[in-house]
Coordinates of C-alpha atoms (C1' of nucleotides) in Angstrom, one line a residue:
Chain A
X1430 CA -53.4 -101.3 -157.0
X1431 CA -55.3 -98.1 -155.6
X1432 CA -54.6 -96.2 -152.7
X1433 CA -51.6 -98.4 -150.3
X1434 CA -53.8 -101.1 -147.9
X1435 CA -54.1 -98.8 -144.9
X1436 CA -56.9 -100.6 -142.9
X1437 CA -54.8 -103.6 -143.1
X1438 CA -52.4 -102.3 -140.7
X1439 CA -54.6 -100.6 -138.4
X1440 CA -56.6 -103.8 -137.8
X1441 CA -54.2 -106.0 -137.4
X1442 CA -52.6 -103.3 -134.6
X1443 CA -56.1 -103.1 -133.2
X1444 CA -56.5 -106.9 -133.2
X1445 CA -53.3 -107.6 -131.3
X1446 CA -54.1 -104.8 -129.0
X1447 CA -57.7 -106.1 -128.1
X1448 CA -56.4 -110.2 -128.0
X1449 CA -53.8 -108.9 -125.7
X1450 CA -56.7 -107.5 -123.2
X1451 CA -59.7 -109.6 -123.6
X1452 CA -58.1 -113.0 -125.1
X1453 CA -58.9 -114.0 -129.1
X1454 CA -62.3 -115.2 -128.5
X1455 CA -63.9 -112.4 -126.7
X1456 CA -62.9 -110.1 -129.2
X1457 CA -65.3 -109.4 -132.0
X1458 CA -64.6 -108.5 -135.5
X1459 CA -67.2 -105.3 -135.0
X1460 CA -64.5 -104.6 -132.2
X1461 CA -61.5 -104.5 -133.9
X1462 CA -63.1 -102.7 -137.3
X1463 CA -64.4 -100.1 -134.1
X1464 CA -60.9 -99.9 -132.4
X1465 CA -59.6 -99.5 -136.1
X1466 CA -61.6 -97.3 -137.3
X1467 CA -62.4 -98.9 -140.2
X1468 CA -65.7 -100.6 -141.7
X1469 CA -66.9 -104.6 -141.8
X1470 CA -66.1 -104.5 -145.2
X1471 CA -62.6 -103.3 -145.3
X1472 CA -61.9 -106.0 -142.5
X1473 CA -63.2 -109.0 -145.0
X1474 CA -61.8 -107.6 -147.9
X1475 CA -58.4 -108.0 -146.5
X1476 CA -59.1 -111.2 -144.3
X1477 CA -60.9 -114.2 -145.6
X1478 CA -61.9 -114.3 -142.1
X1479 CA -61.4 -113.9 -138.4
X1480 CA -59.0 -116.8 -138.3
X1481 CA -57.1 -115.6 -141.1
X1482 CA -57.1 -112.4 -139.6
X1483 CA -55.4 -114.4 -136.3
X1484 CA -52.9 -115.8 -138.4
X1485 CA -51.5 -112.6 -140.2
X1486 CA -51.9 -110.4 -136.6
X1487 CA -49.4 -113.5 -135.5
X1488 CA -47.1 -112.8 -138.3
X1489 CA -47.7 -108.8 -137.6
X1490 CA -46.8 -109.5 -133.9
X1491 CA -43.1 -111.0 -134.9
X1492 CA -42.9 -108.1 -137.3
X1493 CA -43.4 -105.7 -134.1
X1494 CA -41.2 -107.6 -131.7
X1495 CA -38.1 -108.6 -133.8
X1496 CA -36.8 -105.4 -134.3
X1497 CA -37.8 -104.3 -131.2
X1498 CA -35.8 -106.9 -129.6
X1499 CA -32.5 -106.6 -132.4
X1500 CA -32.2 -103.2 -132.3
X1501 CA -32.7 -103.2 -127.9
X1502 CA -29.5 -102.4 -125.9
X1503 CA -28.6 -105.6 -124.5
X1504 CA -27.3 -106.4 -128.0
X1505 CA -24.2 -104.5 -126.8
X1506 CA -23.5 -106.5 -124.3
X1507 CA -20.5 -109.2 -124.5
X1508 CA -21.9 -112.5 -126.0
X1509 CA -22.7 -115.3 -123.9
X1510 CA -23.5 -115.1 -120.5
X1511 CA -23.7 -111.1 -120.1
X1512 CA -25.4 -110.7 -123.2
X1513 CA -28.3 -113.0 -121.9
X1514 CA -28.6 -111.8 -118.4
X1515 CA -28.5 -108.4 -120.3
X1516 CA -31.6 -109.6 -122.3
X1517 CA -33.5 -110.4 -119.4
X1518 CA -32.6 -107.0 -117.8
X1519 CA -34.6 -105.8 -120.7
X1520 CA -37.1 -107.8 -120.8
X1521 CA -37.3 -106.5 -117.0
X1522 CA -37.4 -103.3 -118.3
X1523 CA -40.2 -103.3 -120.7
X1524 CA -42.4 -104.4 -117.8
X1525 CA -44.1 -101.0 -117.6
X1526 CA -47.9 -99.8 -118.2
X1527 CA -51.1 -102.1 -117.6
X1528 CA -51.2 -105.7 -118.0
X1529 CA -52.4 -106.1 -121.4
X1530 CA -49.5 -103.8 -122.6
X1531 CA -46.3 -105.9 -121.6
X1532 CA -47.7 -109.7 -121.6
X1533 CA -47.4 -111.6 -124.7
X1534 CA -50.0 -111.8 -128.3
X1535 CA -48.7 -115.1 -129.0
X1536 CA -49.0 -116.6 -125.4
X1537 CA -52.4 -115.2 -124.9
X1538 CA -53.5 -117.1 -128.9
X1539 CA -52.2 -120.3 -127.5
X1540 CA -53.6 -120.6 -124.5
X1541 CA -57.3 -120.3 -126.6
X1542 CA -56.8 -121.8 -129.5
X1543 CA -54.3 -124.8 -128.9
X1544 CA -57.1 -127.2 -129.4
X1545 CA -59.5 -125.3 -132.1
X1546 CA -57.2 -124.2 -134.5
X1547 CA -54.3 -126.2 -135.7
X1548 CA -52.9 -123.2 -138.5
X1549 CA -53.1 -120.7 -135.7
X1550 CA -51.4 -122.6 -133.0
X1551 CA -48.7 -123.3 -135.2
X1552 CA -48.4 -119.5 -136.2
X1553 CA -47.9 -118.4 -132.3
X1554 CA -45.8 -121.7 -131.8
X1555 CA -43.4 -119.8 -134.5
X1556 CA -43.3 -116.3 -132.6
X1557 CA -42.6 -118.1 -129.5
X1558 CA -40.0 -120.3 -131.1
X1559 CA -38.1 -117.9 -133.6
X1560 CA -37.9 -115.3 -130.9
X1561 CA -35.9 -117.9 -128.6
X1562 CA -33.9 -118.7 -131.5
X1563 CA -32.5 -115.2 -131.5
X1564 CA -30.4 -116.3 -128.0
X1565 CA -29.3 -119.4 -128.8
X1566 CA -26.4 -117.9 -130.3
X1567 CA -25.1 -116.8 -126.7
X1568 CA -26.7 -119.9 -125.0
X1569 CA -24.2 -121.8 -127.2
X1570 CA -21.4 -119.3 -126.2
X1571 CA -22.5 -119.3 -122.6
X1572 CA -22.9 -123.4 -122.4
X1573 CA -19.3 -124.3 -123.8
X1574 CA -17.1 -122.0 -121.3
X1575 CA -19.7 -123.2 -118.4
X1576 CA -18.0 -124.5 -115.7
X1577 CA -20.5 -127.3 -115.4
X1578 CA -21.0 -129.0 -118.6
X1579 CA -24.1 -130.4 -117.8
X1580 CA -26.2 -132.0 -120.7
X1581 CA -27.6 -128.9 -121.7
X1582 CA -28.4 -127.4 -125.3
X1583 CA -28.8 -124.0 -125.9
X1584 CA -32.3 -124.8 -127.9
X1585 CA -33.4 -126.2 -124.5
X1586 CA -32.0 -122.9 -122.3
X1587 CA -33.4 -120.5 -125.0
X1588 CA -37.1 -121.8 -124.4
X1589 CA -37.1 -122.3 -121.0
X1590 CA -36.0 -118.8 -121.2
X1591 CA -39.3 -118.1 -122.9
X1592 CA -41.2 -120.8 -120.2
X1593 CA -40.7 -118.7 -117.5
X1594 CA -41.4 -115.2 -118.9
X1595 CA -45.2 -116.6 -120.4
X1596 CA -45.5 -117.7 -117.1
X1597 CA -44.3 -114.5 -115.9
X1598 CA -47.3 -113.4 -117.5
X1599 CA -49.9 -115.6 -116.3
X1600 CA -49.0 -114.6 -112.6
X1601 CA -48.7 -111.3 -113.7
X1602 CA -52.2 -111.3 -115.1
X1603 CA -53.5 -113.2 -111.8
X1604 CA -52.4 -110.7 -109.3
X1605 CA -52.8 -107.5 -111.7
X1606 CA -49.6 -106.3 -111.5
X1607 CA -45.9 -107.0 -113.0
X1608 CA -43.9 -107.4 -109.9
X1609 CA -44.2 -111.4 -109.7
X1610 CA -43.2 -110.8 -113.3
X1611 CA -39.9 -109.1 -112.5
X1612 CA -39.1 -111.4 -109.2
X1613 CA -39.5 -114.5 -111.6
X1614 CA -36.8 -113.2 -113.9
X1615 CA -34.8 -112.5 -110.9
X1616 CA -34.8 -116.0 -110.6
X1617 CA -34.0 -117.1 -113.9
X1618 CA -30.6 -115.0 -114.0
X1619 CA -30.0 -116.5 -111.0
X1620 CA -30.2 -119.6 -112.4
X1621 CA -28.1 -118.9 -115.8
X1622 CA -25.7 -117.6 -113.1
X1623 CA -25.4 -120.6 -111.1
X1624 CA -25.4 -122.9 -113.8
X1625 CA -23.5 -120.8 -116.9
X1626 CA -20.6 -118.8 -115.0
X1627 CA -17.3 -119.5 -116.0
X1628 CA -14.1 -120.5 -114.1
X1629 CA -14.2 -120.3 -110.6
X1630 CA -16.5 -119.5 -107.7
X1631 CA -16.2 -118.3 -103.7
Chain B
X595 CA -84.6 -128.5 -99.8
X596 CA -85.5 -131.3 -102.3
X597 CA -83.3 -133.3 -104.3
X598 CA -79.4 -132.8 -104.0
X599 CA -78.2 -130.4 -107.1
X600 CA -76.6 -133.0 -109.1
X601 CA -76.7 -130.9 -112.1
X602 CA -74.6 -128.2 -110.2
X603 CA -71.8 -130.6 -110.0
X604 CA -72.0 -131.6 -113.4
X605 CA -72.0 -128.1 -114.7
X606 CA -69.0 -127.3 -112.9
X607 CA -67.3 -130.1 -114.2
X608 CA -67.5 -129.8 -117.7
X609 CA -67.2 -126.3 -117.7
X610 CA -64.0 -127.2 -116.7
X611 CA -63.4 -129.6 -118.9
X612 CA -64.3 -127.0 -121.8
X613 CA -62.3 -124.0 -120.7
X614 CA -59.0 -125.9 -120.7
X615 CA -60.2 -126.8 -124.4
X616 CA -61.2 -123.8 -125.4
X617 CA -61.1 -121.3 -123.4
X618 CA -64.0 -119.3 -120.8
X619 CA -65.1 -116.8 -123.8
X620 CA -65.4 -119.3 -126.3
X621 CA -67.3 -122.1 -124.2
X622 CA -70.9 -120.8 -124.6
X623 CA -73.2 -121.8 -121.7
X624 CA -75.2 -124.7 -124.0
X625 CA -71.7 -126.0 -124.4
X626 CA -72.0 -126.4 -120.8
X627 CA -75.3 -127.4 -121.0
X628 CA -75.0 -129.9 -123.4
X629 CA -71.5 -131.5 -122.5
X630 CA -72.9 -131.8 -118.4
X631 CA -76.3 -133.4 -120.4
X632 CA -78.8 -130.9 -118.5
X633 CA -81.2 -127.8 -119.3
X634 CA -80.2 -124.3 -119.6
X635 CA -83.2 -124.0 -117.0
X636 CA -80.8 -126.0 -114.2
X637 CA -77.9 -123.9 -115.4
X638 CA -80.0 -120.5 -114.7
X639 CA -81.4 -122.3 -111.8
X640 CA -77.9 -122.8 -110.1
X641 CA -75.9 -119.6 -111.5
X642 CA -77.0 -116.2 -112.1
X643 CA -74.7 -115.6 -114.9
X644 CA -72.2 -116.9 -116.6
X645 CA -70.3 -115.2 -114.8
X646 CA -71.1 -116.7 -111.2
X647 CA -70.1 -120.0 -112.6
X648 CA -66.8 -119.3 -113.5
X649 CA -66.5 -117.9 -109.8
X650 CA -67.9 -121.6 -108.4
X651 CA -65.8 -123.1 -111.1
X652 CA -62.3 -121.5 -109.7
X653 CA -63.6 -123.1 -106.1
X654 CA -64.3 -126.3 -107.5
X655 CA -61.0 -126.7 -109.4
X656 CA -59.7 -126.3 -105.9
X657 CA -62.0 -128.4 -104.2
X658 CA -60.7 -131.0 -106.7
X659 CA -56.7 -130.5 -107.2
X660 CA -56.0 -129.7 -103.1
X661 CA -56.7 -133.1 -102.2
X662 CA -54.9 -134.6 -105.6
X663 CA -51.9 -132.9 -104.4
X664 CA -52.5 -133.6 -100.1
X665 CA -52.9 -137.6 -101.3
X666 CA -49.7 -137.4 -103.7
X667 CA -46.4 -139.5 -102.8
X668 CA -44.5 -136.4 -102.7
X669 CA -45.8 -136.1 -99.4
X670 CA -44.0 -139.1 -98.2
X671 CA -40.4 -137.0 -99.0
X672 CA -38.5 -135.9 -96.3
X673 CA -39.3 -132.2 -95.7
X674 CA -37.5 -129.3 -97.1
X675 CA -35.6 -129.7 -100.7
X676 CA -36.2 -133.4 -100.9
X677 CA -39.8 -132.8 -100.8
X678 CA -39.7 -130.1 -103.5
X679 CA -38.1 -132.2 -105.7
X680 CA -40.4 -134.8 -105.1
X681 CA -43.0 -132.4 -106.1
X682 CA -41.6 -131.4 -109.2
X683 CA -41.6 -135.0 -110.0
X684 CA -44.9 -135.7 -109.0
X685 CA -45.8 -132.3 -111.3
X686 CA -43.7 -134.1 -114.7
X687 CA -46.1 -136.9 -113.9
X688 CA -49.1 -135.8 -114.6
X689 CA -47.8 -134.2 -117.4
X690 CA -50.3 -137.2 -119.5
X691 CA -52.8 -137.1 -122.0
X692 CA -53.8 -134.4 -124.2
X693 CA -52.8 -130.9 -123.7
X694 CA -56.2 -129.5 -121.8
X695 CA -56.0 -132.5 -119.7
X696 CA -53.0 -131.3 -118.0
X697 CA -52.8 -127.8 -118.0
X698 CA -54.5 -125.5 -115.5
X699 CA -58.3 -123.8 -115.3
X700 CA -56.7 -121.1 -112.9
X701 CA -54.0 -120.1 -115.7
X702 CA -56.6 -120.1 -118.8
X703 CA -58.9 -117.9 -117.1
X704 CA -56.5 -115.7 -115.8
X705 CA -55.0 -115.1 -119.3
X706 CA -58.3 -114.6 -120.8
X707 CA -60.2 -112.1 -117.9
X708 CA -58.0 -110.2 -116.1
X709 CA -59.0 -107.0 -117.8
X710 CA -62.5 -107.8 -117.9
X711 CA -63.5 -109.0 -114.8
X712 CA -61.9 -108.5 -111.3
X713 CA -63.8 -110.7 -109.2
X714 CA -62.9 -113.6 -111.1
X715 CA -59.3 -112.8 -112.0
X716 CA -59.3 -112.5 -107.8
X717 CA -60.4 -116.1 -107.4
X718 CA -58.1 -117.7 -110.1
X719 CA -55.7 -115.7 -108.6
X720 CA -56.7 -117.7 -105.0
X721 CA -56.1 -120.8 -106.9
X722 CA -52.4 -120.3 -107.9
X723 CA -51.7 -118.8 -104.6
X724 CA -53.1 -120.7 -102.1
X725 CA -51.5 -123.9 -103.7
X726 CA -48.0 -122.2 -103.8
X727 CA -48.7 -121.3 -100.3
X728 CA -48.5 -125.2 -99.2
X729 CA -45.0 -125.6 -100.4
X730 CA -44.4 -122.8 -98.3
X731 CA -43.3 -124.8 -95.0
X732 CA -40.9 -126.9 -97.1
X733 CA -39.0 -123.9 -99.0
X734 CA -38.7 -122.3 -95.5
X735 CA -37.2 -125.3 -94.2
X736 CA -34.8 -125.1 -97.1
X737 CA -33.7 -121.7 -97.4
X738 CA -33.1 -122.1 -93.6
X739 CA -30.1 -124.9 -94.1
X740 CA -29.2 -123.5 -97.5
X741 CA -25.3 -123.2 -97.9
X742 CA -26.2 -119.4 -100.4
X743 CA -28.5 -117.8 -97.8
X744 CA -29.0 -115.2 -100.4
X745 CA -32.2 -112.9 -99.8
X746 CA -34.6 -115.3 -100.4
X747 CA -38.4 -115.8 -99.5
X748 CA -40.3 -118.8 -99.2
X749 CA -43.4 -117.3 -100.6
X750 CA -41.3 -115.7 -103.5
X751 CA -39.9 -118.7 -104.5
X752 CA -43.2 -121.1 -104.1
X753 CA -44.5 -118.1 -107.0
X754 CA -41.6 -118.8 -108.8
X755 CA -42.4 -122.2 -109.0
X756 CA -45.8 -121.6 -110.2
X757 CA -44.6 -119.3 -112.7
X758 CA -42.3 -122.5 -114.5
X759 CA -45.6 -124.9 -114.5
X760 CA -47.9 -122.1 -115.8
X761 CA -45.0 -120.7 -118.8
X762 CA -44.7 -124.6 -118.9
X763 CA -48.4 -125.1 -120.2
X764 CA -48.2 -121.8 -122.3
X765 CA -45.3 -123.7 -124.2
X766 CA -46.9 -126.8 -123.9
X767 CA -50.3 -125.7 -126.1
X768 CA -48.2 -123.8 -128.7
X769 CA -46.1 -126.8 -129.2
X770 CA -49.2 -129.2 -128.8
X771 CA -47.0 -131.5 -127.0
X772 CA -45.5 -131.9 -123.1
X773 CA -42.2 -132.5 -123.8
X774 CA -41.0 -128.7 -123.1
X775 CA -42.9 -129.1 -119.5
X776 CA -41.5 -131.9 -118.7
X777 CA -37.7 -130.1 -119.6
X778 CA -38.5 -126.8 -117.8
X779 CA -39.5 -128.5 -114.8
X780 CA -35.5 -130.2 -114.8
X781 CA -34.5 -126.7 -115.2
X782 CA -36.8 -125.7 -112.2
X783 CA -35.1 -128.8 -110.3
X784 CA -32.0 -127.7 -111.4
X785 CA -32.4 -123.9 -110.1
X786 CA -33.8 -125.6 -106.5
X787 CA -30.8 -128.0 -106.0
X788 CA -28.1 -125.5 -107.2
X789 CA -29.8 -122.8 -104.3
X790 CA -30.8 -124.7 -101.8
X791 CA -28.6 -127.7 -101.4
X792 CA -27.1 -128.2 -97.7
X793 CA -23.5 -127.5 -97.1
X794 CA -20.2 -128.6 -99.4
X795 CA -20.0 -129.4 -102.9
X796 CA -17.5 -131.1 -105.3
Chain C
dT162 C1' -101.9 -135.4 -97.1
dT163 C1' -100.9 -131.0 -97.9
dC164 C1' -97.8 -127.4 -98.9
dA165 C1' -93.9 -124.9 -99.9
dA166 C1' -89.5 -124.9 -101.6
dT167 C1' -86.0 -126.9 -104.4
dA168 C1' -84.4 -128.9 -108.8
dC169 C1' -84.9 -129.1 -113.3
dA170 C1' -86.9 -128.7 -118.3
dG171 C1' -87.9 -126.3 -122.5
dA172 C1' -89.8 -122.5 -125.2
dC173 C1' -88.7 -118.1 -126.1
dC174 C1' -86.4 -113.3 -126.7
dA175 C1' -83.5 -109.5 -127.9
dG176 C1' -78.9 -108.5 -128.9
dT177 C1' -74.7 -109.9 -131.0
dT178 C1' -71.9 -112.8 -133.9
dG179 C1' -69.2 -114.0 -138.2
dG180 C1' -70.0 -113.4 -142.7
dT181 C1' -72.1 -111.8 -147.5
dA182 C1' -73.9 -108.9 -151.2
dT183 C1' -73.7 -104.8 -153.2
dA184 C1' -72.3 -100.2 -153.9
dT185 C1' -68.8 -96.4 -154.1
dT186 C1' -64.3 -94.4 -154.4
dA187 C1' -59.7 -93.9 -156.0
dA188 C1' -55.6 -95.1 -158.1
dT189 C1' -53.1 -97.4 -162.1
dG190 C1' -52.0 -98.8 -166.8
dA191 C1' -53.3 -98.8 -171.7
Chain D
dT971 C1' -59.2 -90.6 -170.9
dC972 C1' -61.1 -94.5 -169.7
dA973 C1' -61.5 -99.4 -168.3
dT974 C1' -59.8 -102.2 -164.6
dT975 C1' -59.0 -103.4 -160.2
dA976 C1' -57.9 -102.6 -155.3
dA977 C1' -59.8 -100.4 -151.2
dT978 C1' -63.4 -99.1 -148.4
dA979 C1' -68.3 -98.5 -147.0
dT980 C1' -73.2 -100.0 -145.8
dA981 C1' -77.1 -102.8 -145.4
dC982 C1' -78.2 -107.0 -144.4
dC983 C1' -78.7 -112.1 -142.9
dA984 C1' -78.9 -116.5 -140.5
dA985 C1' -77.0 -118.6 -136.5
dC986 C1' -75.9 -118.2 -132.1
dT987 C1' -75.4 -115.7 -127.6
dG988 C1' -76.6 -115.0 -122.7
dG989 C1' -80.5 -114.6 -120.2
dT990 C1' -85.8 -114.9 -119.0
dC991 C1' -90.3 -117.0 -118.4
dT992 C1' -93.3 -120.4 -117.3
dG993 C1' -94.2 -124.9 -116.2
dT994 C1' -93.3 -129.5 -113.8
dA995 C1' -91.5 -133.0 -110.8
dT996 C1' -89.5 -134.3 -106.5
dT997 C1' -88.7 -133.8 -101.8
dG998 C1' -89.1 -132.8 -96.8
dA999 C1' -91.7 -130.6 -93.1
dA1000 C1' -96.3 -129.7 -91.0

DNA sequence: TTCAATACAGACCAGTTGGTATATTAATGA
DNA sequence: TCATTAATATACCAACTGGTCTGTATTGAA
């Protein structure tokens, strides 16, 4: 090999910035060589082509976001119950800058490309999914000392989990501004409150 | 005038069609052209730019789902939390067909302009809100007789709504499949009945 | 019957698109 | 040290893009 792949990085960073404001589409490969600083033929040297670009910014994108999320504080939080609600104080948290900087890559992919391109939907499909995996763990904590053992499974908790924050987003996105964002996730630890506390209630 | 602008209506239609296929960015205006089977003269004729059409498109998608959901059964359900779960129902129905054939225009568009173009993020934006805004009435009606009168708002929890069903077709494309829609709309259900039930329980 | 306005058609244009071909630079291994 | 190969740059292309221009047909009002 010669020098380390630097480009690489830079336009997959610049690619998931750009999707994240204009959608996958409207963004141009000239764009994100631009926004990376790099040339037209670094970019297809490194990326068959713009698709395959998509699919390795998707894999870049969980890259980003699991360690973000493992190494976040709500990790330190008891399992189950306040371990989740701790999540989704977080995830209240990180609702902070413009639009474009707290809503989701792989939300933003799906909603394009769910009928155009099969590899790529099932690339986002796997950030969304593999993320939500990471609290099943406490959803399956949470669910067996529940007080009402409904017919839940902690899969099924976990991505509704992740329903409501993309659609957290979309509102978000709609009204220009995060505060929907934050009231809907109000309402979703309500919810996991309601229906996960254990024992006894008022 | 002279004849009635037929070719307006079709234009609107299947740029409809197209953007919960593809998306706004990617659906070129011969697309539109094409798929409504009339001349990019009639398109220019009727819409200034492309942009103009996606502004007459947002109207139209309302023109066409307000009176889908004013004629649905739902509207038959006694008022208040009855009704709301009757229109969750009525929502899990018409969870049919492909994937763009039951998700939203309002939510695609707002995901893919809300950085680029205000005036059209501020009519998909109308969209979402004026239809949350008709279950209004019915989640006053049942905060007012709920047994948790916790500080809740009609019009916060009508958004909230809206946030499930849009999060719900996010899911839905990545998975390329309704099941997870139809499950976060029982959660949804779930949430509403565990708030806003009247009086005792076991 | 004429006339003006509306509704539509189709050719055309300049800019942009994704992608290629070719050249240059810089490390690495023999 | 020198060939090889990865990494980057630049010029270029055909296809497509949004948008314009000009022309035509249909209609209602006078």
């Amino acid at each position: 090999m010669a020098r380390p792949p630097l480009a690489r990085a830079k336009l997959l960073d610049a690619a998931i910035t750009l999707v994240r404001q204009q959608g996958y589409a409207a963004t141009s490969v000239e764009d994100v060589c631009r926004a990376a600083g790099v040339s037209k033929g670094a970019f297809f040297h490194h990326f068959a082509d713009k698709d395959a670009m998509a699919l390795a910014a998707a894999a870049r994108w969980t890259e980003i976001t699991a360690p973000l999320f493992a190494s976040a504080p709500y990790q330190d939080a008891p399992p189950g119950l306040p371990r989740l609600i701790a999540y989704l104080d977080f995830r209240k948290a990180i609702l902070k800058g413009s639009t474009a900087e707290f809503t989701c890559f792989a939300g933003t992919m799906a909603q394009e490309i769910h009928c155009t391109s099969e590899p790529i939907r099932a690339a986002v499909e796997h950030c969304i999914s593999s993320h939500a995996a990471t609290l099943e763990a406490d959803f399956t904590l949470a669910i067996l000392t529940a007080r009402r053992p409904e017919a839940l499974t902690a899969q099924d908790l976990a991505l509704h989990t992740q329903v409501v924050l993309q659609g957290a987003f979309v509102l978000a996105k709609a009204q220009g501004g995060p505060e929907i964002a934050a009231q809907s996730i109000d309402h979703l630890k309500r919810y996991l409150t309601l229906l996960l506390t254990p024992e006894t209630l008022p």
